[in-house]
Amino acid sequence: MPERVYNFSPGPGTLPYEVLQQAAKDVVNFNNIGIGLIEMSHRSKEFIAVTDTAEKLLRELLEIPDNYKVLFLQGGASSQFFMVPMNLLGEGKKAAYLNTGTWSKKSIKEAKLFGEIDVVYSSEDTIFDHVPTGDQYQVSDDAEYLYFVSNNTIYGTQFPEMPKSEKMLVSDMSSDILSRKFDVSKFGLIFAGAQKNMGPAGITIVIIRDDLLDRAGETVPTMLNYKTHADKGSMFNTPPCFGIYIVGEVLKWLKKNGGVEGIEKINREKAALLYNMIDSTDYYRGHAQKESRSMMNVNFNLPTPELEAKFIAEATTVGLNGLKGHRSIGGCRASIYNAFPREGVVKLVEFMKEFEANNPA
Amino acid sequence: MPERVYNFSPGPGTLPYEVLQQAAKDVVNFNNIGIGLIEMSHRSKEFIAVTDTAEKLLRELLEIPDNYKVLFLQGGASSQFFMVPMNLLGEGKKAAYLNTGTWSKKSIKEAKLFGEIDVVYSSEDTIFDHVPTGDQYQVSDDAEYLYFVSNNTIYGTQFPEMPKSEKMLVSDMSSDILSRKFDVSKFGLIFAGAQKNMGPAGITIVIIRDDLLDRAGETVPTMLNYKTHADKGSMFNTPPCFGIYIVGEVLKWLKKNGGVEGIEKINREKAALLYNMIDSTDYYRGHAQKESRSMMNVNFNLPTPELEAKFIAEATTVGLNGLKGHRSIGGCRASIYNAFPREGVVKLVEFMKEFEANNPA
């Protein structure tokens, strides 16, 4: 096999090659101190500098206001599905949720354990092929927050703009954080598993507004209270050190490559290349409605499941990997996160043209 | 600095050098498939093989009976402090706890949220300088389990043998799992953060008896129910892939080096070298009572705090790192987990002799 293939995996997703190369050195001997990155005390000055750098860069790149804390946690976005309502709701409290795919559905299920959940919009009837516009739902006055998943990995949809609401927003941005500019100050809480746009699996970033840290009740276990981690700079217990390090390196790479504004431009170009290809023929059909199309996950079908299987298999032989759609909806999916190179998208488009020519419906 | 120093860090702790070197290759290009280990889908056949290997080796090395499940979780041992009682206790249920240090104390605090906790022994009065023998406490008939921390990292104590009880045992083995033989079948549940004897921070191993998987109530969030992870082979959500991989590599190294029986022999030799040195002079004083001494963490004091500071500083200059005791009790601590080489212990003993000669009390 070649030194490196184009990896369209939906997550864990492709990372910048230079980050992997740097990690290879540091895992064995961090900064030439004679100790590997993953065997270093998390309380050493060297590791504290790693954490500080990662946080500083995230604050800079997302323009996070000072009244927000950044937490490096474990347990994946799936743990945030219950931690958010466990910390922010409680007996008699209410929140509004937008149901736009598998991950919002799962978070609604967990939230119901901790409060009254008002599902103010659902696109489930049309197999989650779109996200709502602001006039399609209403958030009641007594809701604590409006929850939504900014990008739906499985169905390839994305909110073209963040929802507007008088209530604070809470969002699962696992699959599109750092891919485009947005205003953090409209949010009470943002969380994201790192393994798509920021780093490896095993680390979750939480950005939380200061005043929300005191909401958890007495019965919340210490480790599940955001305040525990906020008060100790994510070092209440041993943090996911390797993950924090990789996130820091990815953020250095992102800053060097134009930051969020710079990558957003490239992301729009990459997505346009693929959607233009899809729209230019009836052979490929996109799953998402046009206004809801994701820049991160491009889902499409071929004329038959047999052709889809052949497409995925042949693509793999030319170094285009991971194009199989999620098992719940099938078809093909090209995940083109921040670190996915433009050349790989160009190569996929060429392959799509050739495949169509060689395999008429 | 030299290519590699002797790293006495209490955790994350030193790992086998050959594991780090292998990881460096795989992080960039796993098994030459053209994709790095940390950007590989957790559902790819390559990564499923990584997980299967790690589980198979753990089962083999610890002789885990077939009626136990092995789970790869996140959140550290600290998350098990509440997950254990959340899953195994509940309204009106009771458990017995042995309080032998900081980590048992913290787990007692969390357990009280979920049941009646009977602290049947505490060594807190003597600054946790020992663990109890079986005749020093009694477990009541209505206790669901007897909980203990097999090795107390901070105070350098260890149960010389696992407690015997008619009730099932539950143990936090974060700092001595795989360091010595023991009978898994006496346990209902064993957990261990990996970052001392098994791998990097960010992965926790849970070994749980099958029949305990159905105990969690309806109000337990999906991610906090052991059954969720048992039913899906630790792949309900994206697992801590890098951690699972490193654990697998460490287990391969352990198997090659004589397995648990082989490493236990070496661990006993390493500890004896240090304790013999301490016992041969009044200059160094051990913290733990002799019968409770840990093979993993050797705590000792010098005649004055000033000499301790000088000792730690000078040791660092000759490549003996991480000897500072925990902030809660001060002094010195040499953590000599499985992967810590015997030569490093010999070098420390020589250094201790020289330091004593050059710095009379």
XYZ file of C-alpha atoms in Angstrom:
722
model
C 0.000 0.000 0.000
C 1.079 3.612 -0.491
C 2.555 5.625 2.371
C -0.781 7.387 2.757
C -4.284 6.954 1.333
C -7.171 9.436 1.220
C -9.193 8.554 4.295
C -12.865 9.567 4.122
C -13.661 7.932 7.476
C -16.527 9.658 9.341
C -14.638 9.397 12.625
C -12.115 8.849 13.936
C -11.259 10.947 10.907
C -8.145 11.870 9.006
C -5.642 14.123 10.790
C -2.914 16.408 9.433
C 0.063 14.252 8.447
C 2.531 16.631 10.081
C 0.682 16.219 13.388
C 1.044 12.442 13.176
C 4.744 12.756 12.414
C 5.318 15.077 15.361
C 3.315 12.768 17.631
C 5.480 9.821 16.582
C 8.547 11.648 17.932
C 6.905 12.892 21.121
C 5.363 9.543 22.032
C 8.869 8.099 22.339
C 10.706 11.103 23.741
C 8.762 14.271 24.466
C 10.720 17.431 23.670
C 13.916 15.429 24.235
C 13.366 15.191 27.996
C 13.992 11.441 27.923
C 10.388 10.547 28.777
C 7.614 9.717 26.304
C 4.522 11.883 26.084
C 2.206 9.131 27.311
C 4.287 8.192 30.377
C 4.696 11.726 31.669
C 3.024 12.874 34.891
C 0.027 15.051 34.093
C 1.207 17.358 36.880
C 4.674 17.875 35.358
C 5.456 21.368 34.133
C 5.932 19.926 30.644
C 2.437 18.493 30.496
C 0.782 21.491 32.081
C 2.315 23.534 29.262
C 0.754 21.136 26.736
C -2.697 21.659 28.262
C -2.278 25.415 28.514
C -1.263 25.625 24.862
C -4.256 23.591 23.709
C -6.673 25.731 25.703
C -5.078 29.010 24.625
C -5.232 28.067 20.951
C -8.841 26.904 21.179
C -9.809 30.191 22.836
C -8.006 32.148 20.160
C -9.312 30.191 17.174
C -12.949 30.141 18.325
C -12.774 33.619 19.913
C -14.149 32.245 23.163
C -15.148 35.045 25.559
C -13.454 35.200 28.977
C -16.618 34.245 30.833
C -16.472 30.737 29.366
C -14.498 27.765 30.673
C -12.868 25.202 28.406
C -12.892 21.631 29.747
C -11.054 18.572 28.463
C -13.192 15.592 29.430
C -13.581 11.917 28.664
C -16.548 9.743 27.748
C -17.308 11.028 24.273
C -20.154 13.244 23.123
C -22.444 10.396 24.239
C -21.632 11.235 27.866
C -22.597 14.848 27.272
C -26.059 13.671 26.196
C -26.794 13.065 29.891
C -24.291 15.432 31.538
C -25.870 18.497 29.932
C -29.387 17.904 31.335
C -28.017 16.409 34.580
C -26.189 19.697 35.198
C -28.585 22.191 33.612
C -32.060 20.780 34.220
C -33.712 18.972 37.141
C -37.180 18.507 38.675
C -39.710 20.699 36.877
C -37.267 22.221 34.404
C -37.734 22.183 30.689
C -35.614 22.348 27.549
C -36.300 22.494 23.803
C -34.629 20.013 21.450
C -34.411 19.865 17.668
C -34.507 16.273 16.446
C -32.398 16.160 13.287
C -30.749 12.759 13.402
C -29.443 9.805 15.365
C -27.347 11.871 17.759
C -30.062 14.338 18.689
C -32.489 11.441 19.138
C -30.084 9.766 21.543
C -29.560 12.965 23.482
C -33.331 13.492 23.781
C -33.651 10.023 25.298
C -31.043 10.793 27.978
C -32.350 14.308 28.659
C -35.790 12.926 29.519
C -34.227 11.379 32.641
C -33.566 14.877 33.995
C -36.382 17.165 32.938
C -39.241 17.877 30.613
C -38.063 17.713 27.043
C -39.950 19.563 24.366
C -39.059 18.252 20.913
C -39.950 21.386 18.997
C -39.035 20.029 15.564
C -38.269 16.651 14.039
C -37.197 15.730 10.516
C -37.427 12.009 11.230
C -40.395 11.546 8.863
C -38.205 12.310 5.870
C -35.269 10.233 7.121
C -33.603 13.314 8.584
C -32.916 14.788 5.141
C -32.997 18.370 6.396
C -32.665 20.695 9.365
C -35.369 23.254 10.182
C -35.313 26.958 9.481
C -36.073 29.341 12.331
C -39.728 29.794 11.380
C -40.451 26.079 11.548
C -40.375 25.724 15.325
C -41.078 27.683 18.471
C -39.254 27.618 21.790
C -41.452 28.172 24.828
C -40.689 30.870 27.369
C -39.968 28.443 30.168
C -37.331 26.440 28.278
C -33.861 26.629 29.806
C -32.080 26.166 26.495
C -32.460 25.219 22.842
C -30.464 22.108 21.974
C -29.355 21.142 18.484
C -26.713 19.124 16.645
C -24.957 21.553 14.332
C -23.898 18.888 11.812
C -25.500 15.496 11.385
C -22.768 13.076 10.395
C -24.967 10.162 9.428
C -27.461 12.061 7.241
C -25.085 14.654 5.860
C -27.048 17.695 6.986
C -25.839 20.854 8.706
C -27.436 24.022 10.006
C -26.375 26.562 7.345
C -26.401 29.139 10.150
C -26.640 28.561 13.877
C -30.271 28.807 15.077
C -31.347 32.114 16.557
C -33.199 32.063 19.863
C -33.846 34.232 22.875
C -32.885 31.214 24.937
C -29.293 30.193 25.260
C -28.142 27.625 22.724
C -26.607 24.270 23.594
C -24.986 22.348 20.789
C -23.283 19.087 19.958
C -20.646 20.276 17.465
C -18.688 17.030 17.358
C -18.558 16.900 13.596
C -18.146 20.523 12.590
C -16.456 22.437 15.383
C -13.662 24.661 14.048
C -14.884 24.217 10.473
C -16.573 27.631 10.229
C -16.965 30.862 12.128
C -19.755 31.330 14.670
C -20.496 33.427 17.735
C -19.750 31.513 20.939
C -21.492 34.134 23.066
C -24.932 32.922 21.926
C -24.252 29.578 23.577
C -24.571 28.367 27.125
C -22.663 25.203 26.363
C -20.920 23.636 23.383
C -19.463 20.170 23.338
C -17.587 18.109 20.787
C -15.955 14.709 20.698
C -12.538 15.390 19.212
C -12.296 12.528 16.760
C -13.618 14.286 13.697
C -12.214 17.799 13.474
C -9.792 18.076 16.378
C -7.949 14.940 17.357
C -8.202 11.292 18.372
C -11.087 9.467 20.047
C -11.114 9.613 23.839
C -11.300 13.346 24.451
C -14.325 15.619 24.535
C -14.162 19.392 24.625
C -16.771 21.303 26.615
C -17.096 25.075 26.418
C -19.383 26.305 29.173
C -20.508 29.724 30.334
C -19.301 30.501 33.874
C -22.705 31.126 35.417
C -23.905 27.619 34.531
C -21.306 25.912 36.699
C -23.318 26.171 39.890
C -26.478 24.516 38.672
C -25.819 20.855 39.471
C -27.700 19.416 42.426
C -26.249 17.687 45.486
C -26.904 14.244 44.083
C -24.697 14.665 41.032
C -21.522 12.547 41.359
C -18.341 14.620 41.609
C -16.980 13.526 38.237
C -20.236 14.429 36.460
C -20.378 17.977 37.768
C -18.862 20.439 35.301
C -17.768 22.612 38.212
C -15.404 19.873 39.439
C -13.429 20.037 36.229
C -13.709 23.794 35.788
C -12.310 24.422 39.270
C -9.311 22.185 38.665
C -8.442 23.167 35.097
C -9.495 19.697 33.856
C -6.998 18.118 36.282
C -9.334 16.894 39.020
C -8.331 13.412 37.956
C -5.805 12.252 35.373
C -7.011 13.784 32.099
C -6.797 12.130 28.660
C -3.234 13.408 28.184
C -2.536 12.045 24.715
C -5.799 13.458 23.401
C -5.107 16.899 24.829
C -1.666 16.873 23.216
C -3.001 15.901 19.771
C -5.754 18.513 19.953
C -3.075 21.108 20.714
C -1.001 20.013 17.723
C -4.056 20.054 15.428
C -4.862 23.578 16.613
C -1.286 24.697 15.877
C -1.705 23.282 12.381
C -5.053 25.029 11.976
C -3.672 28.372 13.098
C -0.769 28.062 10.660
C -3.251 27.312 7.888
C -5.376 30.400 8.259
C -7.412 29.587 11.344
C -11.146 28.999 11.256
C -11.734 31.637 8.596
C -9.081 30.144 6.348
C -10.290 26.574 6.727
C -13.919 27.585 6.216
C -13.034 28.882 2.775
C -11.320 25.611 1.886
C -14.166 23.576 3.384
C -16.692 25.418 1.223
C -14.590 24.759 -1.870
C -14.181 21.070 -1.090
C -17.897 20.576 -0.480
C -18.817 22.538 -3.629
C -16.605 20.307 -5.761
C -18.516 17.244 -4.609
C -22.012 18.713 -4.649
C -21.447 20.165 -8.120
C -20.464 16.713 -9.300
C -23.584 15.189 -7.745
C -25.834 17.873 -9.225
C -24.342 17.498 -12.698
C -25.793 14.022 -13.237
C -28.760 11.839 -12.319
C -26.391 8.948 -11.668
C -25.487 10.237 -8.217
C -28.241 11.427 -5.870
C -27.591 13.386 -2.686
C -29.496 12.405 0.462
C -29.760 15.831 2.089
C -32.037 18.584 0.820
C -29.952 21.282 -0.832
C -30.434 23.998 1.796
C -29.364 21.591 4.551
C -26.290 20.109 2.917
C -23.310 19.476 5.145
C -19.842 20.754 4.315
C -18.375 17.914 6.391
C -20.245 14.769 5.337
C -21.392 14.386 1.756
C -23.903 11.534 1.427
C -24.931 10.167 -1.921
C -26.462 7.158 -3.597
C -25.779 5.400 -6.897
C -28.521 3.887 -9.083
C -28.444 0.528 -7.219
C -26.999 -0.946 -4.014
C -24.887 -3.264 -6.194
C -23.291 -0.319 -7.958
C -22.700 1.341 -4.579
C -20.849 -1.738 -3.326
C -18.774 -1.843 -6.502
C -18.066 1.886 -6.269
C -16.817 1.611 -2.687
C -14.667 -1.436 -3.466
C -13.061 0.069 -6.566
C -12.454 3.392 -4.843
C -10.514 1.575 -2.143
C -8.201 0.022 -4.719
C -7.199 3.502 -5.945
C -6.533 4.854 -2.439
C -9.938 6.414 -1.692
C -10.900 4.763 1.611
C -13.853 4.842 3.987
C -16.594 5.827 1.536
C -19.226 3.433 2.863
C -22.322 5.144 4.302
C -23.490 4.576 7.860
C -25.121 1.167 8.365
C -28.417 2.848 9.261
C -28.970 4.426 5.814
C -26.451 2.738 3.517
C -25.188 4.374 0.322
C -21.934 6.319 0.170
C -20.550 9.056 2.355
C -17.467 11.200 1.885
C -16.406 12.775 5.161
C -14.216 15.737 4.400
C -13.305 17.290 7.719
C -10.822 20.131 8.171
C -7.771 17.905 7.759
C -9.014 16.174 4.637
C -6.927 17.491 1.723
C -8.504 19.214 -1.266
C -6.515 16.950 -3.633
C -8.378 13.967 -2.217
C -11.705 15.553 -3.100
C -10.496 16.323 -6.622
C -9.405 12.721 -6.969
C -12.785 11.464 -5.773
C -14.634 13.661 -8.266
C -12.479 12.278 -11.088
C -13.135 8.769 -9.874
C -16.892 9.420 -9.760
C -16.838 10.578 -13.390
C -14.873 7.548 -14.528
C -17.031 5.154 -12.561
C -20.214 6.567 -14.065
C -18.771 6.264 -17.565
C -17.651 2.672 -17.011
C -20.744 1.484 -15.175
C -23.900 2.767 -16.852
C -27.062 2.309 -14.812
C 19.326 15.071 27.964
C 19.871 11.355 27.397
C 17.694 9.388 25.009
C 15.829 7.979 28.012
C 15.806 8.630 31.771
C 14.551 6.408 34.593
C 11.022 7.649 35.163
C 9.641 6.971 38.652
C 6.405 8.875 37.951
C 3.422 7.542 39.934
C 1.191 7.831 36.886
C 1.023 8.200 34.024
C 3.956 5.863 34.581
C 6.827 4.555 32.517
C 5.972 2.201 29.660
C 8.067 -0.404 27.842
C 10.349 1.410 25.406
C 9.613 -1.089 22.628
C 5.896 -0.314 22.973
C 6.575 3.401 22.493
C 8.709 2.698 19.440
C 6.023 0.508 17.884
C 3.361 3.132 18.672
C 5.445 5.789 16.926
C 5.257 3.783 13.697
C 1.576 2.886 13.994
C 0.435 6.414 14.835
C 1.661 7.553 11.425
C 0.814 4.473 9.374
C -0.897 1.551 11.048
C 0.329 -1.806 9.760
C 1.238 -0.080 6.493
C -2.392 0.424 5.474
C -1.718 4.078 4.709
C -3.854 5.368 7.610
C -2.602 6.291 11.080
C -3.813 4.403 14.139
C -5.615 7.425 15.584
C -7.505 8.344 12.398
C -8.841 4.865 11.733
C -12.557 4.068 12.036
C -13.205 2.144 15.234
C -15.498 -0.091 13.186
C -12.795 -1.006 10.641
C -11.679 -4.624 10.635
C -8.167 -3.455 11.510
C -9.264 -1.705 14.672
C -11.659 -4.445 15.742
C -8.658 -6.786 15.580
C -6.744 -4.401 17.875
C -9.549 -4.517 20.443
C -9.958 -8.281 20.180
C -6.233 -8.800 20.732
C -6.167 -6.579 23.813
C -9.147 -8.368 25.341
C -7.841 -11.843 24.509
C -4.445 -11.110 26.058
C -5.972 -9.609 29.197
C -8.176 -12.677 29.621
C -5.196 -14.958 29.161
C -2.790 -13.073 31.437
C -5.271 -12.614 34.299
C -6.969 -15.989 33.708
C -10.362 -14.305 33.580
C -13.213 -16.852 33.707
C -15.682 -16.971 30.820
C -18.541 -15.594 32.907
C -16.822 -12.206 33.143
C -16.959 -9.365 30.649
C -14.005 -7.098 29.892
C -14.923 -3.474 29.162
C -12.740 -0.676 27.813
C -14.205 2.532 29.198
C -13.303 6.193 29.648
C -13.431 8.559 32.607
C -10.673 7.127 34.762
C -10.954 5.130 37.965
C -12.611 8.239 39.429
C -15.677 7.552 37.285
C -15.850 4.010 38.631
C -16.127 5.437 42.154
C -19.740 6.322 41.314
C -20.476 3.854 38.511
C -19.912 0.848 40.780
C -22.528 1.843 43.397
C -24.817 3.390 40.757
C -24.977 -0.009 39.046
C -24.688 -2.370 42.021
C -26.482 -0.594 44.863
C -29.646 1.510 45.105
C -32.355 2.389 47.619
C -31.929 0.321 50.787
C -28.837 -1.549 49.634
C -25.601 -1.686 51.558
C -21.908 -2.244 50.863
C -18.766 -2.542 52.999
C -15.736 -0.373 52.269
C -12.164 -0.484 53.568
C -10.763 3.024 53.914
C -7.036 2.754 53.258
C -6.169 5.993 51.502
C -7.171 8.929 49.345
C -8.743 6.849 46.595
C -10.885 4.689 48.862
C -11.985 7.804 50.719
C -13.089 9.401 47.471
C -14.951 6.283 46.398
C -16.748 6.134 49.760
C -17.946 9.700 49.226
C -19.448 8.854 45.830
C -20.913 5.527 46.970
C -22.926 7.268 49.679
C -25.020 8.848 46.907
C -26.331 5.410 45.975
C -26.676 3.304 49.111
C -25.745 2.723 52.711
C -21.992 2.564 53.033
C -20.456 0.737 55.936
C -16.818 1.747 56.413
C -15.705 -1.405 58.184
C -12.075 -0.338 58.643
C -10.067 2.840 58.346
C -6.339 3.443 58.721
C -6.751 7.199 58.432
C -5.715 7.787 62.068
C -2.169 6.648 61.290
C -1.970 8.527 57.981
C -2.930 5.400 56.055
C 0.331 3.656 56.894
C -1.182 0.181 56.685
C -3.966 -1.970 55.329
C -6.011 -4.213 57.626
C -5.675 -7.951 58.069
C -8.815 -10.073 57.765
C -9.422 -10.247 61.531
C -9.522 -6.470 61.885
C -12.930 -5.895 60.296
C -16.252 -7.589 59.790
C -18.570 -7.487 56.805
C -22.267 -7.654 57.640
C -24.527 -10.243 56.080
C -26.589 -7.736 54.176
C -23.637 -6.105 52.402
C -23.692 -6.501 48.632
C -19.912 -6.409 48.302
C -16.621 -5.659 50.041
C -14.768 -2.788 48.378
C -11.038 -2.151 48.690
C -8.139 -0.496 46.892
C -5.549 -3.215 46.367
C -2.587 -0.816 46.233
C -2.524 2.694 47.662
C -0.309 4.773 45.419
C -0.019 7.809 47.651
C 0.823 6.025 50.905
C 2.791 3.114 49.446
C 0.698 0.354 50.958
C -0.699 -2.773 49.366
C -2.804 -5.698 50.484
C -0.189 -8.486 50.746
C -2.988 -10.868 49.798
C -6.438 -10.062 48.495
C -8.999 -9.889 51.350
C -11.075 -13.002 51.940
C -14.813 -12.580 52.306
C -18.026 -14.488 51.827
C -19.276 -11.457 49.950
C -18.041 -10.737 46.491
C -15.041 -8.447 46.275
C -14.930 -5.195 44.326
C -11.546 -3.613 43.855
C -9.808 -0.581 42.440
C -6.609 -2.144 41.083
C -5.445 0.900 39.144
C -1.929 0.775 40.525
C -1.171 -2.930 40.757
C -3.237 -4.812 38.216
C -1.118 -7.360 36.323
C 1.708 -7.024 38.856
C 0.939 -10.290 40.702
C -1.261 -13.346 40.480
C -4.715 -13.390 42.058
C -7.992 -15.216 41.632
C -10.464 -13.190 39.553
C -13.344 -15.517 40.469
C -13.531 -14.061 43.982
C -14.471 -10.688 42.505
C -17.730 -9.257 41.312
C -16.002 -6.335 39.668
C -12.434 -5.111 39.178
C -11.511 -1.794 37.646
C -8.257 -0.071 36.835
C -7.202 3.137 35.193
C -4.561 2.059 32.683
C -1.963 4.753 33.272
C 0.171 2.930 35.819
C 0.601 -0.700 34.831
C -1.125 -1.016 31.475
C -1.016 1.982 29.208
C -1.716 5.681 28.815
C -4.221 7.868 30.677
C -7.702 7.941 29.188
C -8.690 4.297 29.336
C -10.173 2.317 32.204
C -10.527 -1.449 32.240
C -13.552 -2.973 33.950
C -13.851 -6.710 34.550
C -17.389 -7.555 35.615
C -19.207 -10.783 36.388
C -22.039 -11.456 33.931
C -24.834 -11.667 36.466
C -24.176 -8.108 37.696
C -24.987 -6.534 34.346
C -28.724 -6.425 34.931
C -28.694 -4.551 38.209
C -28.830 -0.935 37.054
C -32.140 0.859 37.516
C -34.208 2.618 34.854
C -32.874 6.025 35.806
C -29.237 5.214 35.030
C -28.112 7.049 31.873
C -27.269 4.716 28.995
C -23.539 5.492 29.036
C -23.286 4.767 32.771
C -24.868 1.333 32.595
C -22.230 -1.403 32.343
C -24.677 -3.480 30.294
C -24.612 -0.905 27.486
C -20.910 -1.437 26.978
C -20.964 -5.186 27.639
C -23.667 -5.723 25.004
C -21.719 -3.824 22.372
C -18.198 -5.068 23.058
C -17.152 -1.609 24.303
C -18.257 -0.123 20.953
C -21.573 1.470 21.934
C -19.871 4.776 21.221
C -16.415 5.544 19.877
C -14.030 3.947 22.387
C -10.642 5.365 23.452
C -8.930 3.728 20.465
C -5.365 4.820 21.136
C -5.562 3.619 24.742
C -6.922 0.214 23.739
C -4.094 -0.150 21.232
C -1.376 0.718 23.769
C -2.858 -1.621 26.376
C -2.741 -4.401 23.779
C 0.915 -3.659 23.014
C 1.809 -3.568 26.718
C 0.084 -6.926 27.190
C 2.058 -8.404 24.278
C 5.240 -7.183 25.972
C 4.122 -8.639 29.302
C 3.333 -12.029 27.785
C 6.738 -12.132 26.101
C 8.355 -11.325 29.430
C 6.903 -14.192 31.414
C 3.347 -13.002 31.971
C 2.013 -12.071 35.390
C 3.958 -14.826 37.144
C 7.223 -13.700 35.556
C 6.707 -10.011 36.273
C 5.664 -10.718 39.864
C 9.049 -12.306 40.508
C 10.839 -9.262 39.095
C 8.521 -6.878 40.966
C 9.341 -8.618 44.251
C 13.067 -8.351 43.525
C 12.843 -4.665 42.629
C 10.876 -3.807 45.760
C 13.204 -5.864 47.972
C 16.236 -3.976 46.660
C 14.705 -0.677 47.774
C 13.234 -1.820 51.089
C 16.495 -3.542 52.033
C 18.305 -0.281 51.393
C 15.784 1.627 53.536
C 16.004 -0.939 56.350
C 19.805 -0.917 56.356
C 20.042 2.647 57.679
C 18.212 5.127 59.885
C 18.821 7.844 57.303
C 15.892 6.690 55.164
C 12.556 5.902 56.815
C 9.722 4.079 55.071
C 6.187 5.444 55.488
C 4.280 2.152 55.297
C 4.294 -0.463 58.038
C 6.400 -3.429 56.947
C 3.541 -5.913 56.505
C 1.647 -3.459 54.286
C 4.489 -2.356 52.044
C 3.685 -1.852 48.381
C 5.710 -3.487 45.624
C 4.643 -0.686 43.298
C 5.151 2.557 45.230
C 8.025 2.812 47.695
C 7.594 5.847 49.933
C 10.378 7.091 52.148
C 11.588 10.106 54.034
C 15.035 11.599 54.634
C 16.086 13.219 57.915
C 14.726 16.659 56.901
C 12.483 18.194 54.206
C 15.531 20.169 53.033
C 17.492 16.984 52.434
C 14.489 15.511 50.643
C 14.349 18.464 48.271
C 18.091 18.197 47.623
C 17.804 14.438 47.099
C 15.041 14.820 44.516
C 16.881 17.600 42.695
C 20.217 15.768 42.536
C 18.569 12.508 41.506
C 17.023 14.315 38.550
C 20.438 15.490 37.363
C 21.635 11.881 37.128
C 18.568 10.693 35.206
C 16.394 9.481 38.097
C 13.147 11.400 37.564
C 9.808 11.746 39.317
C 10.866 10.858 42.880
C 8.855 13.551 44.607
C 6.172 12.237 46.983
C 2.510 13.132 46.590
C 1.707 16.687 47.662
C -0.560 15.390 50.423
C 2.233 13.675 52.390
C 5.489 14.955 50.925
C 8.760 12.994 51.140
C 9.996 10.773 48.349
C 8.289 8.067 46.354
C 9.729 5.627 43.858
C 6.995 4.175 41.667
C 8.300 0.983 40.142
C 5.462 -0.445 38.086
C 5.775 -3.461 35.803
C 7.548 -1.575 33.042
C 10.071 0.099 35.322
C 13.435 -1.590 34.637
C 15.389 -3.369 37.379
C 18.550 -1.444 36.388
C 16.817 1.787 37.349
C 16.154 0.461 40.832
C 19.788 -0.632 41.184
C 20.873 2.839 40.111
C 18.541 4.468 42.638
C 19.896 2.294 45.468
C 23.455 3.305 44.550
C 22.415 6.926 44.444
C 20.771 6.630 47.877
C 23.999 5.260 49.364
C 26.114 8.011 47.848
C 23.687 10.717 48.876
C 23.657 9.506 52.473
C 27.482 9.456 52.546
C 27.756 12.948 51.073
C 24.949 14.531 53.097
C 25.141 13.419 56.717
C 22.092 14.272 58.803
